[in-house]
PDB file of C-alpha atoms in Angstrom:
ATOM      1  CA  MET W   1      74.333 -20.145   8.139  1.00  0.00           C
ATOM      2  CA  PRO W   2      71.867 -21.882  10.564  1.00  0.00           C
ATOM      3  CA  THR W   3      68.836 -22.138   9.631  1.00  0.00           C
ATOM      4  CA  VAL W   4      65.566 -21.358  11.432  1.00  0.00           C
ATOM      5  CA  ALA W   5      62.242 -22.796  11.337  1.00  0.00           C
ATOM      6  CA  THR W   6      58.953 -21.026  11.139  1.00  0.00           C
ATOM      7  CA  THR W   7      55.495 -22.315  12.020  1.00  0.00           C
ATOM      8  CA  VAL W   8      52.259 -21.331  10.619  1.00  0.00           C
ATOM      9  CA  SER W   9      49.384 -21.125  12.428  1.00  0.00           C
ATOM     10  CA  PRO W  10      47.161 -22.414  10.612  1.00  0.00           C
ATOM     11  CA  PRO W  11      43.619 -20.067   9.609  1.00  0.00           C
ATOM     12  CA  VAL W  12      41.533 -19.567  12.297  1.00  0.00           C
ATOM     13  CA  PRO W  13      38.044 -20.261  11.038  1.00  0.00           C
ATOM     14  CA  ASP W  14      35.486 -17.896  12.202  1.00  0.00           C
ATOM     15  CA  ALA W  15      33.145 -18.343  14.430  1.00  0.00           C
ATOM     16  CA  ALA W  16      29.867 -20.207  14.680  1.00  0.00           C
ATOM     17  CA  PRO W  17      27.108 -17.330  14.433  1.00  0.00           C
ATOM     18  CA  THR W  18      25.273 -17.091  18.231  1.00  0.00           C
ATOM     19  CA  ALA W  19      21.170 -17.739  19.445  1.00  0.00           C
ATOM     20  CA  SER W  20      21.179 -14.372  18.836  1.00  0.00           C
ATOM     21  CA  GLY W  21      22.747 -13.698  15.529  1.00  0.00           C
ATOM     22  CA  ARG W  22      20.315 -16.141  14.594  1.00  0.00           C
ATOM     23  CA  ALA W  23      16.859 -15.261  16.134  1.00  0.00           C
ATOM     24  CA  GLY W  24      18.733 -11.572  14.599  1.00  0.00           C
ATOM     25  CA  ALA W  25      18.075 -12.964  10.792  1.00  0.00           C
ATOM     26  CA  ARG W  26      15.408 -14.151  11.093  1.00  0.00           C
ATOM     27  CA  ARG W  27      13.929 -11.845  12.991  1.00  0.00           C
ATOM     28  CA  SER W  28      14.957  -9.842   9.482  1.00  0.00           C
ATOM     29  CA  ARG W  29      13.737 -12.156   7.126  1.00  0.00           C
ATOM     30  CA  ARG W  30      10.273 -11.607   8.522  1.00  0.00           C
ATOM     31  CA  GLY W  31      10.403  -8.469   8.782  1.00  0.00           C
ATOM     32  CA  SER W  32      10.857  -8.115   4.943  1.00  0.00           C
ATOM     33  CA  PRO W  33       7.663  -9.557   3.752  1.00  0.00           C
ATOM     34  CA  ILE W  34       5.739  -6.726   6.483  1.00  0.00           C
ATOM     35  CA  LEU W  35       7.458  -4.249   4.476  1.00  0.00           C
ATOM     36  CA  ALA W  36       6.668  -5.038   1.418  1.00  0.00           C
ATOM     37  CA  ALA W  37       3.445  -5.364   2.218  1.00  0.00           C
ATOM     38  CA  LEU W  38       3.359  -1.393   3.113  1.00  0.00           C
ATOM     39  CA  PRO W  39       2.590  -0.107   0.156  1.00  0.00           C
ATOM     40  CA  LEU W  40      -0.545  -2.191  -0.131  1.00  0.00           C
ATOM     41  CA  LEU W  41      -1.484  -1.715   3.349  1.00  0.00           C
ATOM     42  CA  ALA W  42      -1.886   1.787   2.256  1.00  0.00           C
ATOM     43  CA  PHE W  43      -3.714   1.374  -0.100  1.00  0.00           C
ATOM     44  CA  VAL W  44      -6.728  -0.522   1.286  1.00  0.00           C
ATOM     45  CA  ALA W  45      -6.422   2.152   4.109  1.00  0.00           C
ATOM     46  CA  VAL W  46      -6.509   4.823   2.358  1.00  0.00           C
ATOM     47  CA  PHE W  47      -9.477   3.679  -0.600  1.00  0.00           C
ATOM     48  CA  PHE W  48     -11.459   1.169   1.935  1.00  0.00           C
ATOM     49  CA  GLY W  49     -10.553   1.708   4.923  1.00  0.00           C
ATOM     50  CA  LEU W  50     -11.537   5.645   4.907  1.00  0.00           C
ATOM     51  CA  PRO W  51     -15.535   5.607   2.990  1.00  0.00           C
ATOM     52  CA  MET W  52     -15.808   2.650   4.981  1.00  0.00           C
ATOM     53  CA  LEU W  53     -15.215   4.676   8.560  1.00  0.00           C
ATOM     54  CA  ALA W  54     -16.782   7.266   7.065  1.00  0.00           C
ATOM     55  CA  VAL W  55     -20.487   5.514   6.432  1.00  0.00           C
ATOM     56  CA  LEU W  56     -19.799   4.075  10.361  1.00  0.00           C
ATOM     57  CA  ILE W  57     -19.766   7.667  10.775  1.00  0.00           C
ATOM     58  CA  GLY W  58     -23.400   9.323   8.933  1.00  0.00           C
ATOM     59  CA  ALA W  59     -24.726   5.678  10.390  1.00  0.00           C
ATOM     60  CA  VAL W  60     -24.647   6.196  13.822  1.00  0.00           C
ATOM     61  CA  THR W  61     -24.934  10.530  13.344  1.00  0.00           C
ATOM     62  CA  ALA W  62     -27.247  12.826  13.051  1.00  0.00           C
ATOM     63  CA  THR W  63     -26.813  16.790  12.413  1.00  0.00           C
ATOM     64  CA  GLU W  64     -29.278  19.407  13.736  1.00  0.00           C
ATOM     65  CA  HIS W  65     -28.738  21.344  10.068  1.00  0.00           C
ATOM     66  CA  ALA W  66     -30.515  24.690  11.243  1.00  0.00           C
ATOM     67  CA  THR W  67     -27.241  25.074  14.292  1.00  0.00           C
ATOM     68  CA  GLY W  68     -25.206  22.548  12.162  1.00  0.00           C
ATOM     69  CA  THR W  69     -24.841  19.713  15.547  1.00  0.00           C
ATOM     70  CA  THR W  70     -24.792  16.921  15.820  1.00  0.00           C
ATOM     71  CA  THR W  71     -25.295  14.137  17.478  1.00  0.00           C
ATOM     72  CA  PHE W  72     -24.725  10.586  17.825  1.00  0.00           C
ATOM     73  CA  THR W  73     -28.514   8.429  17.138  1.00  0.00           C
ATOM     74  CA  ALA W  74     -29.445   4.375  16.306  1.00  0.00           C
ATOM     75  CA  ASP W  75     -32.094   6.578  14.662  1.00  0.00           C
ATOM     76  CA  ASN W  76     -30.530   5.784  10.643  1.00  0.00           C
ATOM     77  CA  LEU W  77     -29.264   2.332  10.770  1.00  0.00           C
ATOM     78  CA  THR W  78     -33.007   1.358  13.379  1.00  0.00           C
ATOM     79  CA  ARG W  79     -34.632   3.179   9.540  1.00  0.00           C
ATOM     80  CA  SER W  80     -32.735   1.253   7.663  1.00  0.00           C
ATOM     81  CA  VAL W  81     -34.601  -2.183   9.005  1.00  0.00           C
ATOM     82  CA  GLN W  82     -37.926  -1.090   8.428  1.00  0.00           C
ATOM     83  CA  GLY W  83     -40.999  -0.018   5.985  1.00  0.00           C
ATOM     84  CA  ALA W  84     -39.604   0.286   2.255  1.00  0.00           C
ATOM     85  CA  TYR W  85     -35.980   0.426   2.838  1.00  0.00           C
ATOM     86  CA  LEU W  86     -36.459  -3.512   4.252  1.00  0.00           C
ATOM     87  CA  ASP W  87     -38.636  -4.903   1.754  1.00  0.00           C
ATOM     88  CA  ALA W  88     -35.776  -3.457  -0.973  1.00  0.00           C
ATOM     89  CA  LEU W  89     -32.803  -5.050   1.266  1.00  0.00           C
ATOM     90  CA  THR W  90     -34.934  -8.710   2.028  1.00  0.00           C
ATOM     91  CA  SER W  91     -35.817  -7.653  -3.000  1.00  0.00           C
ATOM     92  CA  SER W  92     -32.117  -7.352  -2.994  1.00  0.00           C
ATOM     93  CA  ILE W  93     -30.911 -10.685  -1.395  1.00  0.00           C
ATOM     94  CA  LYS W  94     -33.936 -12.165  -2.814  1.00  0.00           C
ATOM     95  CA  LEU W  95     -32.676 -11.498  -6.186  1.00  0.00           C
ATOM     96  CA  SER W  96     -29.329 -12.229  -5.192  1.00  0.00           C
ATOM     97  CA  LEU W  97     -30.170 -16.186  -4.333  1.00  0.00           C
ATOM     98  CA  VAL W  98     -32.212 -16.641  -7.579  1.00  0.00           C
ATOM     99  CA  THR W  99     -29.407 -15.200  -9.492  1.00  0.00           C
ATOM    100  CA  ALA W 100     -26.691 -17.159  -8.030  1.00  0.00           C
ATOM    101  CA  ALA W 101     -27.935 -20.670  -7.886  1.00  0.00           C
ATOM    102  CA  LEU W 102     -28.584 -20.441 -11.392  1.00  0.00           C
ATOM    103  CA  GLY W 103     -25.343 -18.971 -11.994  1.00  0.00           C
ATOM    104  CA  VAL W 104     -23.594 -21.407 -10.412  1.00  0.00           C
ATOM    105  CA  VAL W 105     -26.306 -24.174 -12.534  1.00  0.00           C
ATOM    106  CA  LEU W 106     -25.695 -23.342 -15.309  1.00  0.00           C
ATOM    107  CA  GLY W 107     -22.660 -21.835 -15.834  1.00  0.00           C
ATOM    108  CA  THR W 108     -20.960 -25.086 -14.031  1.00  0.00           C
ATOM    109  CA  LEU W 109     -22.912 -26.500 -16.946  1.00  0.00           C
ATOM    110  CA  LEU W 110     -21.405 -24.919 -19.958  1.00  0.00           C
ATOM    111  CA  ALA W 111     -17.864 -24.989 -18.015  1.00  0.00           C
ATOM    112  CA  GLN W 112     -18.158 -28.967 -17.818  1.00  0.00           C
ATOM    113  CA  ALA W 113     -19.146 -29.147 -21.765  1.00  0.00           C
ATOM    114  CA  VAL W 114     -16.313 -26.915 -22.850  1.00  0.00           C
ATOM    115  CA  VAL W 115     -13.784 -28.987 -20.122  1.00  0.00           C
ATOM    116  CA  ALA W 116     -14.592 -32.141 -20.813  1.00  0.00           C
ATOM    117  CA  SER W 117     -14.890 -31.266 -24.754  1.00  0.00           C
ATOM    118  CA  ARG W 118     -11.875 -32.321 -27.811  1.00  0.00           C
ATOM    119  CA  LEU W 119     -12.128 -28.618 -29.984  1.00  0.00           C
ATOM    120  CA  PRO W 120      -8.707 -27.667 -29.995  1.00  0.00           C
ATOM    121  CA  GLY W 121      -8.917 -23.788 -29.374  1.00  0.00           C
ATOM    122  CA  LEU W 122     -12.579 -24.162 -27.292  1.00  0.00           C
ATOM    123  CA  ARG W 123     -11.585 -23.270 -23.894  1.00  0.00           C
ATOM    124  CA  ASN W 124      -9.047 -20.848 -25.657  1.00  0.00           C
ATOM    125  CA  LEU W 125     -12.428 -18.797 -27.008  1.00  0.00           C
ATOM    126  CA  VAL W 126     -14.684 -20.366 -24.579  1.00  0.00           C
ATOM    127  CA  VAL W 127     -12.325 -18.414 -21.310  1.00  0.00           C
ATOM    128  CA  THR W 128     -11.656 -14.792 -23.245  1.00  0.00           C
ATOM    129  CA  ALA W 129     -15.247 -14.791 -23.700  1.00  0.00           C
ATOM    130  CA  SER W 130     -16.302 -15.131 -20.376  1.00  0.00           C
ATOM    131  CA  GLY W 131     -13.437 -12.807 -19.658  1.00  0.00           C
ATOM    132  CA  VAL W 132     -15.559 -10.249 -21.375  1.00  0.00           C
ATOM    133  CA  LEU W 133     -19.292 -10.750 -21.127  1.00  0.00           C
ATOM    134  CA  ALA W 134     -17.907 -11.159 -16.662  1.00  0.00           C
ATOM    135  CA  ASN W 135     -16.936  -6.884 -16.956  1.00  0.00           C
ATOM    136  CA  PHE W 136     -19.491  -6.094 -19.533  1.00  0.00           C
ATOM    137  CA  GLY W 137     -22.356  -4.442 -16.990  1.00  0.00           C
ATOM    138  CA  GLY W 138     -23.830  -0.790 -16.551  1.00  0.00           C
ATOM    139  CA  VAL W 139     -26.066   1.113 -18.945  1.00  0.00           C
ATOM    140  CA  PRO W 140     -24.052   0.181 -22.261  1.00  0.00           C
ATOM    141  CA  LEU W 141     -25.967  -3.608 -20.512  1.00  0.00           C
ATOM    142  CA  ALA W 142     -28.882  -2.295 -19.824  1.00  0.00           C
ATOM    143  CA  PHE W 143     -29.248  -0.377 -23.446  1.00  0.00           C
ATOM    144  CA  ALA W 144     -28.766  -3.536 -24.879  1.00  0.00           C
ATOM    145  CA  PHE W 145     -31.679  -5.548 -23.135  1.00  0.00           C
ATOM    146  CA  ILE W 146     -34.191  -2.511 -23.673  1.00  0.00           C
ATOM    147  CA  ALA W 147     -33.848  -2.469 -26.913  1.00  0.00           C
ATOM    148  CA  THR W 148     -33.877  -6.907 -27.400  1.00  0.00           C
ATOM    149  CA  LEU W 149     -36.535  -7.901 -24.582  1.00  0.00           C
ATOM    150  CA  GLY W 150     -37.921  -3.999 -24.117  1.00  0.00           C
ATOM    151  CA  ILE W 151     -40.598  -3.369 -24.825  1.00  0.00           C
ATOM    152  CA  SER W 152     -41.056  -2.488 -28.784  1.00  0.00           C
ATOM    153  CA  GLY W 153     -37.023  -4.518 -28.588  1.00  0.00           C
ATOM    154  CA  VAL W 154     -36.171  -6.928 -31.248  1.00  0.00           C
ATOM    155  CA  MET W 155     -37.159 -10.038 -30.040  1.00  0.00           C
ATOM    156  CA  THR W 156     -39.910  -9.140 -28.382  1.00  0.00           C
ATOM    157  CA  GLU W 157     -41.663  -8.239 -31.584  1.00  0.00           C
ATOM    158  CA  LEU W 158     -40.795 -10.810 -33.024  1.00  0.00           C
ATOM    159  CA  LEU W 159     -41.207 -13.567 -31.322  1.00  0.00           C
ATOM    160  CA  HIS W 160     -44.546 -11.364 -29.762  1.00  0.00           C
ATOM    161  CA  LEU W 161     -43.056 -11.197 -26.092  1.00  0.00           C
ATOM    162  CA  THR W 162     -45.643  -9.097 -23.983  1.00  0.00           C
ATOM    163  CA  GLU W 163     -48.323 -11.093 -25.658  1.00  0.00           C
ATOM    164  CA  ALA W 164     -46.701 -14.291 -23.600  1.00  0.00           C
ATOM    165  CA  GLY W 165     -47.090 -11.801 -20.692  1.00  0.00           C
ATOM    166  CA  TRP W 166     -42.778 -11.265 -20.718  1.00  0.00           C
ATOM    167  CA  SER W 167     -41.486  -8.175 -19.230  1.00  0.00           C
ATOM    168  CA  LEU W 168     -37.789  -6.645 -19.347  1.00  0.00           C
ATOM    169  CA  TYR W 169     -39.022  -4.393 -16.283  1.00  0.00           C
ATOM    170  CA  THR W 170     -39.675  -7.307 -13.297  1.00  0.00           C
ATOM    171  CA  PRO W 171     -37.627  -8.711 -11.415  1.00  0.00           C
ATOM    172  CA  ALA W 172     -37.792 -11.883 -13.941  1.00  0.00           C
ATOM    173  CA  GLY W 173     -36.170  -9.219 -16.281  1.00  0.00           C
ATOM    174  CA  LEU W 174     -33.137  -7.941 -14.067  1.00  0.00           C
ATOM    175  CA  ALA W 175     -32.397 -11.995 -13.180  1.00  0.00           C
ATOM    176  CA  VAL W 176     -32.016 -12.620 -17.491  1.00  0.00           C
ATOM    177  CA  VAL W 177     -29.869  -9.444 -17.108  1.00  0.00           C
ATOM    178  CA  TYR W 178     -27.757 -10.448 -14.578  1.00  0.00           C
ATOM    179  CA  LEU W 179     -27.480 -13.772 -15.540  1.00  0.00           C
ATOM    180  CA  TYR W 180     -25.482 -11.998 -18.841  1.00  0.00           C
ATOM    181  CA  PHE W 181     -22.399 -11.757 -16.490  1.00  0.00           C
ATOM    182  CA  LEU W 182     -23.334 -14.420 -13.586  1.00  0.00           C
ATOM    183  CA  ILE W 183     -23.219 -17.532 -16.264  1.00  0.00           C
ATOM    184  CA  PRO W 184     -20.050 -16.342 -17.218  1.00  0.00           C
ATOM    185  CA  LEU W 185     -17.443 -15.130 -13.655  1.00  0.00           C
ATOM    186  CA  MET W 186     -18.290 -18.663 -12.871  1.00  0.00           C
ATOM    187  CA  VAL W 187     -17.306 -20.248 -15.998  1.00  0.00           C
ATOM    188  CA  LEU W 188     -13.783 -18.610 -15.097  1.00  0.00           C
ATOM    189  CA  VAL W 189     -14.060 -19.680 -11.325  1.00  0.00           C
ATOM    190  CA  ILE W 190     -15.247 -23.426 -11.873  1.00  0.00           C
ATOM    191  CA  ALA W 191     -13.402 -23.644 -14.750  1.00  0.00           C
ATOM    192  CA  PRO W 192      -9.635 -24.942 -12.750  1.00  0.00           C
ATOM    193  CA  ALA W 193     -11.609 -26.325 -10.681  1.00  0.00           C
ATOM    194  CA  LEU W 194     -13.038 -28.971 -12.932  1.00  0.00           C
ATOM    195  CA  ASP W 195      -8.962 -29.464 -14.190  1.00  0.00           C
ATOM    196  CA  GLY W 196      -8.622 -30.520 -10.135  1.00  0.00           C
ATOM    197  CA  LEU W 197     -11.007 -33.727 -10.812  1.00  0.00           C
ATOM    198  CA  ARG W 198      -7.938 -36.240 -12.281  1.00  0.00           C
ATOM    199  CA  PRO W 199      -9.242 -38.792 -14.541  1.00  0.00           C
ATOM    200  CA  GLN W 200      -7.805 -41.314 -12.528  1.00  0.00           C
ATOM    201  CA  TRP W 201     -10.256 -41.027 -10.108  1.00  0.00           C
ATOM    202  CA  ARG W 202     -13.128 -41.368 -13.004  1.00  0.00           C
ATOM    203  CA  GLU W 203     -11.063 -44.523 -14.171  1.00  0.00           C
ATOM    204  CA  ALA W 204     -10.289 -46.102 -10.816  1.00  0.00           C
ATOM    205  CA  ALA W 205     -14.791 -45.986 -10.649  1.00  0.00           C
ATOM    206  CA  ALA W 206     -15.013 -47.293 -13.893  1.00  0.00           C
ATOM    207  CA  ASN W 207     -12.840 -49.708 -13.326  1.00  0.00           C
ATOM    208  CA  CYS W 208     -15.126 -50.546  -9.974  1.00  0.00           C
ATOM    209  CA  GLY W 209     -17.905 -49.956 -12.193  1.00  0.00           C
ATOM    210  CA  ALA W 210     -18.937 -47.497 -10.703  1.00  0.00           C
ATOM    211  CA  THR W 211     -21.768 -45.707 -13.731  1.00  0.00           C
ATOM    212  CA  GLY W 212     -20.766 -41.509 -14.538  1.00  0.00           C
ATOM    213  CA  TRP W 213     -23.944 -40.722 -12.791  1.00  0.00           C
ATOM    214  CA  GLN W 214     -22.127 -42.366  -9.380  1.00  0.00           C
ATOM    215  CA  PHE W 215     -18.888 -40.784 -10.004  1.00  0.00           C
ATOM    216  CA  TRP W 216     -20.570 -36.966 -10.029  1.00  0.00           C
ATOM    217  CA  ARG W 217     -22.498 -38.338  -7.305  1.00  0.00           C
ATOM    218  CA  LEU W 218     -19.968 -40.268  -5.158  1.00  0.00           C
ATOM    219  CA  ILE W 219     -17.192 -38.140  -5.651  1.00  0.00           C
ATOM    220  CA  GLY W 220     -16.461 -35.800  -8.281  1.00  0.00           C
ATOM    221  CA  LEU W 221     -19.912 -32.951  -6.376  1.00  0.00           C
ATOM    222  CA  PRO W 222     -18.288 -33.934  -2.679  1.00  0.00           C
ATOM    223  CA  VAL W 223     -15.057 -32.529  -4.829  1.00  0.00           C
ATOM    224  CA  LEU W 224     -16.157 -29.345  -5.664  1.00  0.00           C
ATOM    225  CA  GLY W 225     -18.948 -29.500  -3.399  1.00  0.00           C
ATOM    226  CA  PRO W 226     -16.263 -25.968  -2.052  1.00  0.00           C
ATOM    227  CA  SER W 227     -15.423 -23.868  -5.065  1.00  0.00           C
ATOM    228  CA  LEU W 228     -19.389 -24.371  -5.991  1.00  0.00           C
ATOM    229  CA  LEU W 229     -20.508 -23.187  -2.474  1.00  0.00           C
ATOM    230  CA  GLY W 230     -17.575 -20.846  -3.123  1.00  0.00           C
ATOM    231  CA  GLY W 231     -18.547 -19.688  -6.787  1.00  0.00           C
ATOM    232  CA  PHE W 232     -22.598 -19.302  -5.367  1.00  0.00           C
ATOM    233  CA  VAL W 233     -21.401 -17.178  -2.644  1.00  0.00           C
ATOM    234  CA  LEU W 234     -18.929 -14.730  -4.832  1.00  0.00           C
ATOM    235  CA  LEU W 235     -21.690 -14.998  -7.200  1.00  0.00           C
ATOM    236  CA  PHE W 236     -24.985 -13.139  -4.255  1.00  0.00           C
ATOM    237  CA  GLY W 237     -21.608 -10.474  -3.825  1.00  0.00           C
ATOM    238  CA  THR W 238     -21.985  -9.406  -7.172  1.00  0.00           C
ATOM    239  CA  ALA W 239     -24.899  -9.667  -7.938  1.00  0.00           C
ATOM    240  CA  PHE W 240     -26.527  -8.186  -4.112  1.00  0.00           C
ATOM    241  CA  ALA W 241     -23.512  -5.458  -4.956  1.00  0.00           C
ATOM    242  CA  ALA W 242     -25.132  -4.541  -8.353  1.00  0.00           C
ATOM    243  CA  TYR W 243     -26.726  -0.483  -8.903  1.00  0.00           C
ATOM    244  CA  ALA W 244     -25.905   0.672 -12.465  1.00  0.00           C
ATOM    245  CA  THR W 245     -27.409  -1.520 -15.154  1.00  0.00           C
ATOM    246  CA  ALA W 246     -29.985  -1.768 -12.449  1.00  0.00           C
ATOM    247  CA  ALA W 247     -30.962   1.668 -12.102  1.00  0.00           C
ATOM    248  CA  ALA W 248     -30.239   2.715 -16.625  1.00  0.00           C
ATOM    249  CA  MET W 249     -33.260  -0.378 -16.904  1.00  0.00           C
ATOM    250  CA  VAL W 250     -35.389  -0.205 -13.843  1.00  0.00           C
ATOM    251  CA  GLY W 251     -34.826   2.887 -12.401  1.00  0.00           C
ATOM    252  CA  SER W 252     -37.242   3.216  -8.701  1.00  0.00           C
ATOM    253  CA  VAL W 253     -39.216   0.043 -10.009  1.00  0.00           C
ATOM    254  CA  LEU W 254     -38.132  -1.745  -8.325  1.00  0.00           C
ATOM    255  CA  PRO W 255     -37.190  -2.050  -4.507  1.00  0.00           C
ATOM    256  CA  LEU W 256     -33.460  -2.330  -4.036  1.00  0.00           C
ATOM    257  CA  VAL W 257     -31.501  -2.161  -1.129  1.00  0.00           C
ATOM    258  CA  THR W 258     -28.563   0.237  -3.999  1.00  0.00           C
ATOM    259  CA  LEU W 259     -32.190   2.063  -6.421  1.00  0.00           C
ATOM    260  CA  GLN W 260     -33.235   3.379  -2.284  1.00  0.00           C
ATOM    261  CA  ILE W 261     -28.886   4.615  -1.797  1.00  0.00           C
ATOM    262  CA  ALA W 262     -29.292   6.576  -4.761  1.00  0.00           C
ATOM    263  CA  ASP W 263     -32.448   7.922  -4.163  1.00  0.00           C
ATOM    264  CA  ALA W 264     -31.572   9.120  -0.508  1.00  0.00           C
ATOM    265  CA  LEU W 265     -28.442  10.156  -1.242  1.00  0.00           C
ATOM    266  CA  GLY W 266     -29.973  11.903  -4.432  1.00  0.00           C
ATOM    267  CA  GLY W 267     -33.091  13.192  -2.062  1.00  0.00           C
ATOM    268  CA  ASN W 268     -34.992  11.640  -4.375  1.00  0.00           C
ATOM    269  CA  VAL W 269     -38.434  10.916  -2.297  1.00  0.00           C
ATOM    270  CA  LEU W 270     -36.398  12.783   1.419  1.00  0.00           C
ATOM    271  CA  ILE W 271     -34.230  15.896   1.900  1.00  0.00           C
ATOM    272  CA  GLY W 272     -31.497  14.755   4.716  1.00  0.00           C
ATOM    273  CA  GLN W 273     -31.553  11.593   4.304  1.00  0.00           C
ATOM    274  CA  GLU W 274     -27.460  10.987   4.360  1.00  0.00           C
ATOM    275  CA  GLY W 275     -27.514   9.191   7.389  1.00  0.00           C
ATOM    276  CA  VAL W 276     -30.016   6.552   6.560  1.00  0.00           C
ATOM    277  CA  ALA W 277     -28.121   6.207   3.312  1.00  0.00           C
ATOM    278  CA  SER W 278     -25.148   5.121   5.046  1.00  0.00           C
ATOM    279  CA  ALA W 279     -27.100   3.101   7.201  1.00  0.00           C
ATOM    280  CA  LEU W 280     -28.022   1.067   4.445  1.00  0.00           C
ATOM    281  CA  ALA W 281     -24.356   1.258   2.841  1.00  0.00           C
ATOM    282  CA  LEU W 282     -23.507  -0.240   6.266  1.00  0.00           C
ATOM    283  CA  ASP W 283     -26.085  -3.477   5.854  1.00  0.00           C
ATOM    284  CA  MET W 284     -24.801  -3.734   2.284  1.00  0.00           C
ATOM    285  CA  VAL W 285     -21.126  -4.324   3.848  1.00  0.00           C
ATOM    286  CA  VAL W 286     -22.288  -6.294   6.399  1.00  0.00           C
ATOM    287  CA  VAL W 287     -24.217  -8.963   4.014  1.00  0.00           C
ATOM    288  CA  ALA W 288     -20.528  -8.462   2.513  1.00  0.00           C
ATOM    289  CA  ALA W 289     -19.257  -9.768   4.922  1.00  0.00           C
ATOM    290  CA  LEU W 290     -20.600 -12.518   6.609  1.00  0.00           C
ATOM    291  CA  VAL W 291     -20.666 -13.145   2.121  1.00  0.00           C
ATOM    292  CA  MET W 292     -16.487 -14.005   2.522  1.00  0.00           C
ATOM    293  CA  ALA W 293     -17.126 -15.459   6.029  1.00  0.00           C
ATOM    294  CA  ILE W 294     -18.151 -18.018   4.192  1.00  0.00           C
ATOM    295  CA  TYR W 295     -16.214 -17.430   0.888  1.00  0.00           C
ATOM    296  CA  LEU W 296     -12.942 -17.777   1.957  1.00  0.00           C
ATOM    297  CA  PRO W 297     -12.609 -21.102   3.766  1.00  0.00           C
ATOM    298  CA  LEU W 298     -14.615 -23.345   1.725  1.00  0.00           C
ATOM    299  CA  GLN W 299     -11.816 -21.303  -1.121  1.00  0.00           C
ATOM    300  CA  ARG W 300      -8.912 -22.984   1.382  1.00  0.00           C
ATOM    301  CA  ARG W 301     -10.796 -26.720   1.933  1.00  0.00           C
ATOM    302  CA  SER W 302     -11.645 -26.529  -1.340  1.00  0.00           C
ATOM    303  CA  ALA W 303      -8.120 -26.106  -2.531  1.00  0.00           C
ATOM    304  CA  ARG W 304      -6.613 -29.040  -0.801  1.00  0.00           C
ATOM    305  CA  TRP W 305      -8.296 -31.522  -2.859  1.00  0.00           C
ATOM    306  CA  LEU W 306      -7.585 -30.022  -6.852  1.00  0.00           C
ATOM    307  CA  ARG W 307      -3.825 -28.506  -6.283  1.00  0.00           C
TER     308      ARG W 307
END
């Protein structure tokens, strides 16, 4: 019987992906992170966008209580930067600038001492304590300082601070209270940046004959500059937005913008000042936006040096 030769054709390779297919795959990969971020975007829109919209509307509208009609006006914004409201805004900015500057200096020195120390467990102890103290505020913090440094406080009586002119219920006293949580916050912010200063830089500077001061002046501080400025901006924003501690400790004794907002909303001075309160809140949002506009570029610049 004759044999029949059969030929087996080789398998046909899959077709190469077309340009449109590759573009579709790229679009799919780009779209997936956006879909994953939708819950976060929805959260931000509901819990940040809606309150911001309410503040904006309240700042530019006025309601006639007799008729219930609402009209657009710039009177609230104008009044928020005049008289007692302007004094409160200025006082809050001054207090925030002073406490932020002191917090940066003292927090950086403490963080450097901890980073340079060779004691085992010291860094973990300080970082843990800083994380707790940075979030300790409000009424408990005010009560602790009143019991310690108030008019009849333990340390006030023990050290006779009243005769020396000390008073907790002044801008200086409130600054001391703010530093209680601003210094630990600065420790948390600057410690990773101090870790980024490579030992090789110090060794190279020493080999070239540089002193310790010259190293910090020419290398250390310029590299840490963006982180230090970023920490200053963060501390400024924290002090500027603080309310509960000042309200529990000094009430309306000191002119602060957060206390003015509470008084306007509660009708403690005049009734029907909700629009002015919204305008003051909008002023704070503008200051916070300026703060973040400075803080974010500084953080990106420092990250290039310290990673």
